[in-house]
Amino acid sequence: MYTVSIVSPSDGAVKPRHHSRLLRADIPATEIDPALRAFGRHIAKSVRKGRGVHIPAMKNADFGQVLRTLELTRACN
């Protein structure tokens, strides 16, 4: 009879490397696009009322400005 043996690779071969996070400076409130700032306020208001919010696809820079608006309005810290 044959004995079935499962050989698994060592943890070192499989363990993913951790990505280092790039720390960036906070965006000043004056540099946030007014339309994105209004959208951030809309999200904060809807969340306070318990409603869902559809967030459309946007570029990372725009999404960062929306998130910064939520930080400034103390909606999400």
Short mmCIF file of C-alpha atoms in Angstrom, two decimals:
data_model
loop_
_atom_site.label_atom_id
_atom_site.label_comp_id
_atom_site.label_asym_id
_atom_site.label_seq_id
_atom_site.Cartn_x
_atom_site.Cartn_y
_atom_site.Cartn_z
CA MET A 1 0.00 0.00 0.00
CA TYR A 2 1.07 3.49 -0.70
CA THR A 3 1.04 6.10 2.02
CA VAL A 4 -0.30 9.46 0.90
CA SER A 5 1.76 12.30 2.19
CA ILE A 6 0.86 15.92 1.64
CA VAL A 7 3.91 18.12 1.45
CA SER A 8 3.26 21.75 2.18
CA PRO A 9 5.76 24.52 1.56
CA SER A 10 7.38 26.24 4.51
CA ASP A 11 5.88 29.43 5.90
CA GLY A 12 8.77 31.46 4.58
CA ALA A 13 7.99 30.49 1.00
CA VAL A 14 4.30 31.32 1.25
CA LYS A 15 4.17 34.24 3.67
CA PRO A 16 3.38 37.44 1.78
CA ARG A 17 5.57 40.44 2.28
CA HIS A 18 3.97 43.36 4.00
CA HIS A 19 3.68 46.50 1.94
CA SER A 20 5.06 49.61 3.51
CA ARG A 21 2.52 52.40 3.72
CA LEU A 22 3.45 55.76 2.29
CA LEU A 23 2.66 58.40 4.86
CA ARG A 24 1.49 61.59 3.25
CA ALA A 25 0.71 64.98 4.71
CA ASP A 26 -2.90 65.89 5.45
CA ILE A 27 -4.74 67.84 2.79
CA PRO A 28 -5.47 71.39 3.99
CA ALA A 29 -9.17 72.26 4.04
CA THR A 30 -8.61 75.10 1.58
CA GLU A 31 -7.26 72.74 -1.10
CA ILE A 32 -10.31 70.43 -1.16
CA ASP A 33 -12.49 70.79 -4.26
CA PRO A 34 -15.84 72.40 -3.28
CA ALA A 35 -17.86 69.74 -5.13
CA LEU A 36 -16.04 66.91 -3.34
CA ARG A 37 -16.41 68.73 -0.04
CA ALA A 38 -20.16 69.02 -0.59
CA PHE A 39 -20.30 65.31 -1.41
CA GLY A 40 -18.49 64.52 1.83
CA ARG A 41 -20.99 66.60 3.78
CA HIS A 42 -23.82 64.77 1.99
CA ILE A 43 -22.34 61.42 3.05
CA ALA A 44 -21.99 62.58 6.66
CA LYS A 45 -25.57 63.87 6.73
CA SER A 46 -26.98 60.67 5.23
CA VAL A 47 -25.05 58.47 7.66
CA ARG A 48 -26.35 60.49 10.62
CA LYS A 49 -29.89 59.90 9.37
CA GLY A 50 -29.19 56.18 8.96
CA ARG A 51 -29.54 56.16 5.19
CA GLY A 52 -27.33 54.39 2.71
CA VAL A 53 -25.14 56.36 0.36
CA HIS A 54 -24.04 55.33 -3.13
CA ILE A 55 -20.42 56.33 -3.66
CA PRO A 56 -19.59 56.43 -7.37
CA ALA A 57 -16.27 55.40 -8.88
CA MET A 58 -13.69 58.14 -8.60
CA LYS A 59 -9.97 58.66 -8.79
CA ASN A 60 -7.86 58.05 -5.70
CA ALA A 61 -7.03 61.74 -5.33
CA ASP A 62 -10.73 62.63 -5.37
CA PHE A 63 -11.60 59.83 -2.95
CA GLY A 64 -8.86 61.06 -0.63
CA GLN A 65 -10.41 64.53 -0.63
CA VAL A 66 -13.84 63.07 0.23
CA LEU A 67 -12.30 61.08 3.09
CA ARG A 68 -10.47 64.17 4.34
CA THR A 69 -13.78 66.06 4.33
CA LEU A 70 -15.29 63.32 6.49
CA GLU A 71 -12.37 63.69 8.89
CA LEU A 72 -12.78 67.46 9.04
CA THR A 73 -16.53 67.20 9.69
CA ARG A 74 -15.78 64.61 12.40
CA ALA A 75 -18.14 62.17 10.70
CA CYS A 76 -15.54 59.41 10.54
CA ASN A 77 -12.38 59.64 12.60
#
